[in-house]
Amino acid sequence: MFPERIEFLQRKFGLLFSPDDKVIFFNPESVTHCLSLSFDNLVTYQTFYPVVDQLETAGIKCVQNISQQKFNLAIISIPKSKKLARHLIYLATKAVPEGLIIVDGNKTSGIESIIRDLKKRTKIANVISKAHGKTVWFETPADLQIYEDFPIVVEGSFETQAGVFSSDGIDPGSEILVDAAAQDLSGAGADLGGGWGYLSAKVLETNSISELHFIEADFNALNLAKNNVNDQRVKFYWCDALKWDAPKLLDFIIMNPPFHYLGKAMPSLGVDFIKVASRNLKKSGTLWMVANRHLPYEDAINDHFSSFTELSGSKKFKVIRAKPK
Ligand SMILES: C[S@@+](CC[C@H](N)C(=O)[O-])C[C@H]1O[C@@H](n2cnc3c(N)ncnc32)[C@H](O)[C@@H]1O
């Protein structure tokens, strides 16, 4: 685990750290990950709103873009997406033109292959192995331009990028939901967890939608969606859907809810999204959702809605239409 490894590093290799260091920490997952660092000289880079909210509440500075500001030390806690992990390492070399880069990760996040590749491209100072993961460090300047990641175009017109949900193309679940719901949507609605915008872009092809609230926690996905869903009827929110309330009760909500939190399975998130939908719909409104067939959402829908119907889905996905209480 990250906190154990960073504390071990500070105990055994204390010279790597100086109290005067200006530190940039990429992808801390929680305030706990920052506790062994001095908050005064720390800037974190995090794009997932619920974590940003926790960090900022604890008084930790948080950014979503790399500016001209330079640092002496970068720490990267790698995400599961290998392309994004490499891109963050590239950004670190830009933010720390002369200094030290520490890259850390659990084995389940793919740290070993990141280290194998780093060894081919730069001079590694050391690697330690601890608590089901590894930490590696190297000095800059280091030319890791090859790790820079760029958005790609999928299905002819949609832009996606490394690390966002379904970055290689359209999610088949969302495609099924569009087929089931698009013709029946009208009035004011919301897309909860809208990702890079596929669902919204497709349903907005119908003129009967008057306004659509687009809710997404991933800063990068939201920015992609602003281009992918280029429509005056849409209002974009970078926020935590679990804390979002519509300005007035809605006619419909569409969603393909998340069931992962920071790369780890968490089906209770889907249940929380169902609760958000129930409190934001008019009595005459409708929830349309798609989910992997194995996810047990029916009890939550029974608790928070008056009735629901399973519509034609697929072997892997179920589409549910539910009416509020
Ligand atoms: C299964 S994906 C669906 C994405 C998109 N609707 C689509 O069809 O491609 C779920 C989305 O919810 C977002 N998400 C996860 N937790 C969230 C939260 N607490 N608040 C808002 N969005 C969240 C994820 O970043 C992800 O983009």
XYZ file of C-alpha atoms and ligand atoms in Angstrom:
352
model
C 0.000 0.000 0.000
C 1.208 3.487 -0.846
C 1.380 4.951 2.724
C 3.508 2.030 3.968
C 5.952 2.312 1.087
C 6.352 6.099 1.256
C 6.942 5.976 5.028
C 9.501 3.187 4.520
C 11.234 5.330 1.912
C 11.325 8.312 4.249
C 12.837 6.152 7.045
C 15.417 4.302 4.947
C 16.214 6.834 2.227
C 15.539 10.067 4.108
C 18.092 11.961 1.989
C 15.707 11.788 -0.946
C 13.439 14.212 0.891
C 14.227 17.718 2.083
C 11.851 19.863 4.130
C 12.373 22.634 1.553
C 11.303 20.487 -1.387
C 8.486 21.781 -3.513
C 6.500 18.589 -4.090
C 3.905 17.695 -6.717
C 1.978 14.511 -5.982
C 0.135 12.951 -8.947
C -2.978 10.921 -8.236
C -3.143 10.726 -4.430
C -6.200 8.602 -3.654
C -6.990 10.180 -0.307
C -5.821 12.632 2.334
C -4.149 9.676 4.102
C -1.778 9.344 1.127
C -0.533 12.882 1.788
C -0.105 12.712 5.555
C 3.634 12.012 5.551
C 4.278 15.123 3.404
C 4.299 18.741 4.526
C 1.075 20.314 3.196
C 2.749 23.744 2.993
C 4.993 22.796 0.064
C 2.634 20.297 -1.536
C 0.552 20.541 -4.701
C -1.535 17.536 -5.697
C -2.712 16.683 -9.202
C -6.051 14.901 -9.132
C -8.928 14.915 -11.627
C -11.559 12.802 -9.810
C -13.912 15.205 -8.018
C -14.738 13.192 -4.853
C -11.004 12.945 -4.056
C -10.375 16.594 -5.025
C -13.140 17.571 -2.609
C -11.533 15.594 0.251
C -8.066 17.016 -0.453
C -9.241 20.612 -0.656
C -11.358 20.240 2.479
C -8.193 19.104 4.279
C -6.394 22.246 3.058
C -4.312 20.522 0.362
C -3.825 22.437 -2.883
C -5.131 20.493 -5.872
C -4.724 21.120 -9.630
C -6.045 19.451 -12.797
C -3.488 20.892 -15.214
C 0.259 21.384 -15.138
C 1.124 25.073 -15.190
C 4.473 26.833 -15.504
C 5.153 26.209 -11.789
C 8.256 24.029 -11.214
C 8.961 21.542 -8.419
C 11.972 19.614 -7.021
C 10.163 16.356 -6.352
C 7.293 14.531 -8.027
C 5.548 11.511 -6.581
C 3.264 9.481 -8.822
C 0.850 6.925 -7.451
C 0.040 5.119 -10.678
C -3.546 4.570 -11.827
C -4.570 1.244 -13.405
C -4.601 2.653 -16.941
C -1.062 2.077 -18.203
C -1.359 4.856 -20.786
C -2.490 7.326 -18.132
C 0.251 6.171 -15.735
C 2.859 6.871 -18.416
C 1.290 10.216 -19.248
C 1.461 11.256 -15.579
C 5.153 10.263 -15.499
C 5.683 12.418 -18.598
C 3.888 15.353 -16.933
C 6.075 14.843 -13.847
C 9.248 15.204 -15.929
C 7.903 18.538 -17.185
C 6.931 19.760 -13.701
C 10.317 18.675 -12.273
C 12.917 19.662 -14.892
C 15.776 19.091 -12.406
C 15.040 16.937 -9.428
C 13.653 13.581 -8.440
C 10.700 11.515 -9.656
C 9.304 8.759 -7.442
C 6.889 6.321 -9.091
C 4.847 4.029 -6.879
C 2.178 1.405 -7.407
C 0.609 -1.806 -6.265
C 1.390 -4.900 -8.308
C -2.306 -5.071 -9.207
C -1.993 -1.625 -10.805
C 0.757 -2.846 -13.132
C 3.773 -1.208 -11.473
C 6.092 -4.007 -12.601
C 5.536 -3.403 -16.295
C 5.847 0.363 -15.762
C 9.246 -0.220 -14.121
C 10.380 -2.627 -16.858
C 9.664 0.031 -19.447
C 11.186 2.871 -17.414
C 14.419 0.873 -17.114
C 14.711 0.832 -20.912
C 14.278 4.583 -21.190
C 16.045 6.217 -18.271
C 18.639 5.589 -15.565
C 16.817 4.202 -12.538
C 18.382 5.058 -9.159
C 16.671 2.358 -7.119
C 13.652 0.075 -6.793
C 12.130 -1.166 -3.559
C 9.541 -3.866 -3.157
C 7.127 -3.718 -0.218
C 3.492 -4.195 0.806
C 2.376 -5.836 -2.471
C 3.873 -3.096 -4.580
C 6.999 -1.344 -5.756
C 8.543 2.108 -5.693
C 11.131 3.275 -8.189
C 12.960 6.588 -8.467
C 15.093 8.453 -10.974
C 16.538 11.897 -11.507
C 15.568 14.488 -14.099
C 16.248 15.739 -16.708
C 14.884 12.584 -18.318
C 13.470 12.438 -21.833
C 10.167 10.606 -21.505
C 8.313 12.502 -24.223
C 7.333 9.102 -25.635
C 4.926 8.691 -22.687
C 2.890 11.750 -23.614
C -0.683 10.730 -24.382
C -3.053 12.460 -26.806
C -6.842 12.237 -27.210
C -8.006 9.826 -29.915
C -11.094 9.901 -32.128
C -13.440 6.903 -31.902
C -16.460 6.046 -34.060
C -15.601 8.806 -36.486
C -16.320 11.822 -34.324
C -16.014 11.278 -30.561
C -12.814 12.217 -28.735
C -11.632 10.111 -25.808
C -8.371 9.844 -23.908
C -6.462 7.493 -21.632
C -7.953 6.870 -18.219
C -11.572 7.874 -18.925
C -14.307 5.234 -18.862
C -14.491 3.214 -22.121
C -11.637 5.174 -23.664
C -11.266 2.797 -26.636
C -14.798 3.231 -27.944
C -18.492 3.231 -27.179
C -19.563 1.168 -24.185
C -21.933 -1.579 -25.459
C -24.189 -1.091 -22.406
C -24.662 2.579 -23.203
C -25.405 1.702 -26.826
C -28.220 -0.614 -25.688
C -29.606 2.086 -23.388
C -29.717 4.599 -26.257
C -31.664 2.115 -28.391
C -34.146 1.484 -25.582
C -34.675 5.036 -24.332
C -33.874 7.666 -26.945
C -37.318 7.858 -28.587
C -39.155 8.181 -25.267
C -37.241 11.041 -23.670
C -38.740 14.498 -23.399
C -38.579 17.590 -21.199
C -35.788 18.209 -18.704
C -33.422 15.424 -17.740
C -30.007 14.440 -16.492
C -27.234 12.051 -17.451
C -25.647 10.881 -14.185
C -22.013 9.873 -14.690
C -22.013 11.009 -18.295
C -18.401 10.012 -19.068
C -17.063 11.395 -22.349
C -20.598 12.028 -23.497
C -21.787 9.217 -25.760
C -25.191 8.688 -24.113
C -26.008 12.397 -24.003
C -24.835 13.065 -27.540
C -27.075 10.316 -28.901
C -30.227 11.062 -26.907
C -29.985 14.766 -27.746
C -30.587 13.840 -31.383
C -34.258 13.977 -30.376
C -35.801 17.473 -30.319
C -38.221 16.701 -27.500
C -35.505 17.148 -24.870
C -35.576 20.738 -23.596
C -32.589 20.642 -21.219
C -30.052 18.113 -20.017
C -27.890 18.259 -16.897
C -24.615 16.446 -17.499
C -23.001 15.215 -14.272
C -19.482 13.787 -14.262
C -16.753 13.465 -11.616
C -13.795 12.876 -13.937
C -12.444 16.271 -15.033
C -10.890 14.860 -18.212
C -14.051 13.006 -19.231
C -16.144 16.134 -18.611
C -13.882 18.229 -20.827
C -14.082 15.674 -23.612
C -17.869 15.629 -23.233
C -18.047 19.409 -23.652
C -16.765 18.895 -27.204
C -18.494 15.583 -27.899
C -21.904 16.872 -26.745
C -21.865 20.270 -28.293
C -25.440 21.346 -27.613
C -26.960 24.517 -26.124
C -29.484 22.482 -24.111
C -26.744 20.928 -21.941
C -25.443 22.219 -18.629
C -22.178 20.563 -17.518
C -21.304 19.916 -13.870
C -17.928 18.693 -12.637
C -19.090 17.309 -9.291
C -19.934 14.271 -7.202
C -23.282 12.952 -8.442
C -24.027 11.654 -4.948
C -24.164 15.249 -3.700
C -25.925 16.743 -6.734
C -29.449 18.107 -6.699
C -31.243 19.209 -9.842
C -32.384 22.868 -9.871
C -35.948 21.515 -10.248
C -37.364 17.983 -10.365
C -36.736 16.232 -13.673
C -38.771 14.407 -16.308
C -36.120 11.767 -16.901
C -32.728 10.505 -15.812
C -30.499 8.312 -17.926
C -27.515 6.535 -16.456
C -24.966 3.803 -16.851
C -23.836 4.016 -13.224
C -20.273 3.355 -12.127
C -19.486 0.333 -9.991
C -15.813 1.060 -9.477
C -14.205 3.597 -7.166
C -10.569 4.420 -8.038
C -10.196 1.168 -9.932
C -11.709 -1.073 -7.238
C -15.098 -2.771 -7.586
C -17.808 -1.032 -5.527
C -21.332 -2.064 -6.612
C -22.842 0.034 -3.788
C -22.056 3.090 -5.965
C -24.773 1.983 -8.384
C -27.216 1.803 -5.470
C -26.221 5.323 -4.438
C -26.852 6.548 -7.998
C -30.335 4.954 -7.860
C -31.050 6.975 -4.703
C -29.852 10.177 -6.400
C -32.157 9.449 -9.337
C -35.159 8.830 -7.069
C -34.787 12.144 -5.231
C -34.345 14.189 -8.431
C -37.273 12.890 -10.507
C -40.836 14.217 -10.682
C -43.497 11.715 -9.666
C -44.378 11.458 -13.352
C -40.696 11.130 -14.341
C -38.765 8.071 -15.508
C -35.405 6.534 -14.712
C -33.670 4.712 -17.551
C -30.603 2.773 -16.558
C -28.334 0.107 -17.933
C -26.207 -2.190 -15.818
C -24.176 -5.338 -16.107
C -26.589 -8.228 -15.598
C -24.758 -9.583 -12.539
C -25.124 -6.344 -10.551
C -27.897 -6.671 -7.938
C -29.795 -3.371 -8.226
C -33.376 -4.646 -8.154
C -33.779 -4.425 -4.345
C -32.610 -0.800 -4.338
C -34.974 0.036 -7.200
C -37.854 -1.621 -5.319
C -37.002 0.411 -2.219
C -36.792 3.780 -3.980
C -39.202 3.472 -6.939
C -42.840 2.417 -7.152
C -42.403 0.058 -10.098
C -39.859 -1.036 -12.663
C -39.697 -2.990 -15.883
C -36.750 -4.780 -17.410
C -36.603 -3.966 -21.100
C -34.849 -5.903 -23.823
C -31.170 -5.864 -22.956
C -28.486 -8.345 -23.946
C -26.760 -11.364 -22.460
C -24.407 -9.033 -20.612
C -26.558 -5.964 -19.891
C -29.990 -5.250 -18.492
C -31.943 -2.081 -19.229
C -34.339 -0.960 -16.508
C -37.124 1.621 -16.695
C -38.431 2.712 -13.306
C -41.209 5.024 -12.077
C -40.749 7.060 -8.864
C -42.837 6.607 -5.699
C -20.041 3.325 -16.401
S -19.424 4.938 -16.735
C -20.638 5.552 -17.890
C -20.109 6.690 -18.726
C -21.044 7.213 -19.817
N -22.385 7.477 -19.328
C -21.110 6.281 -20.967
O -22.179 5.775 -21.224
O -20.113 6.040 -21.628
C -19.747 5.790 -15.244
C -19.232 7.216 -15.171
O -19.525 7.742 -13.875
C -18.460 8.575 -13.457
N -18.497 8.663 -11.992
C -17.992 7.800 -11.079
N -18.267 8.208 -9.837
C -18.937 9.378 -9.959
C -19.490 10.288 -9.032
N -19.430 10.069 -7.727
N -20.111 11.385 -9.509
C -20.211 11.617 -10.843
N -19.707 10.780 -11.768
C -19.096 9.673 -11.334
C -17.218 7.880 -13.998
O -16.137 8.776 -14.103
C -17.730 7.359 -15.351
O -17.469 8.288 -16.375
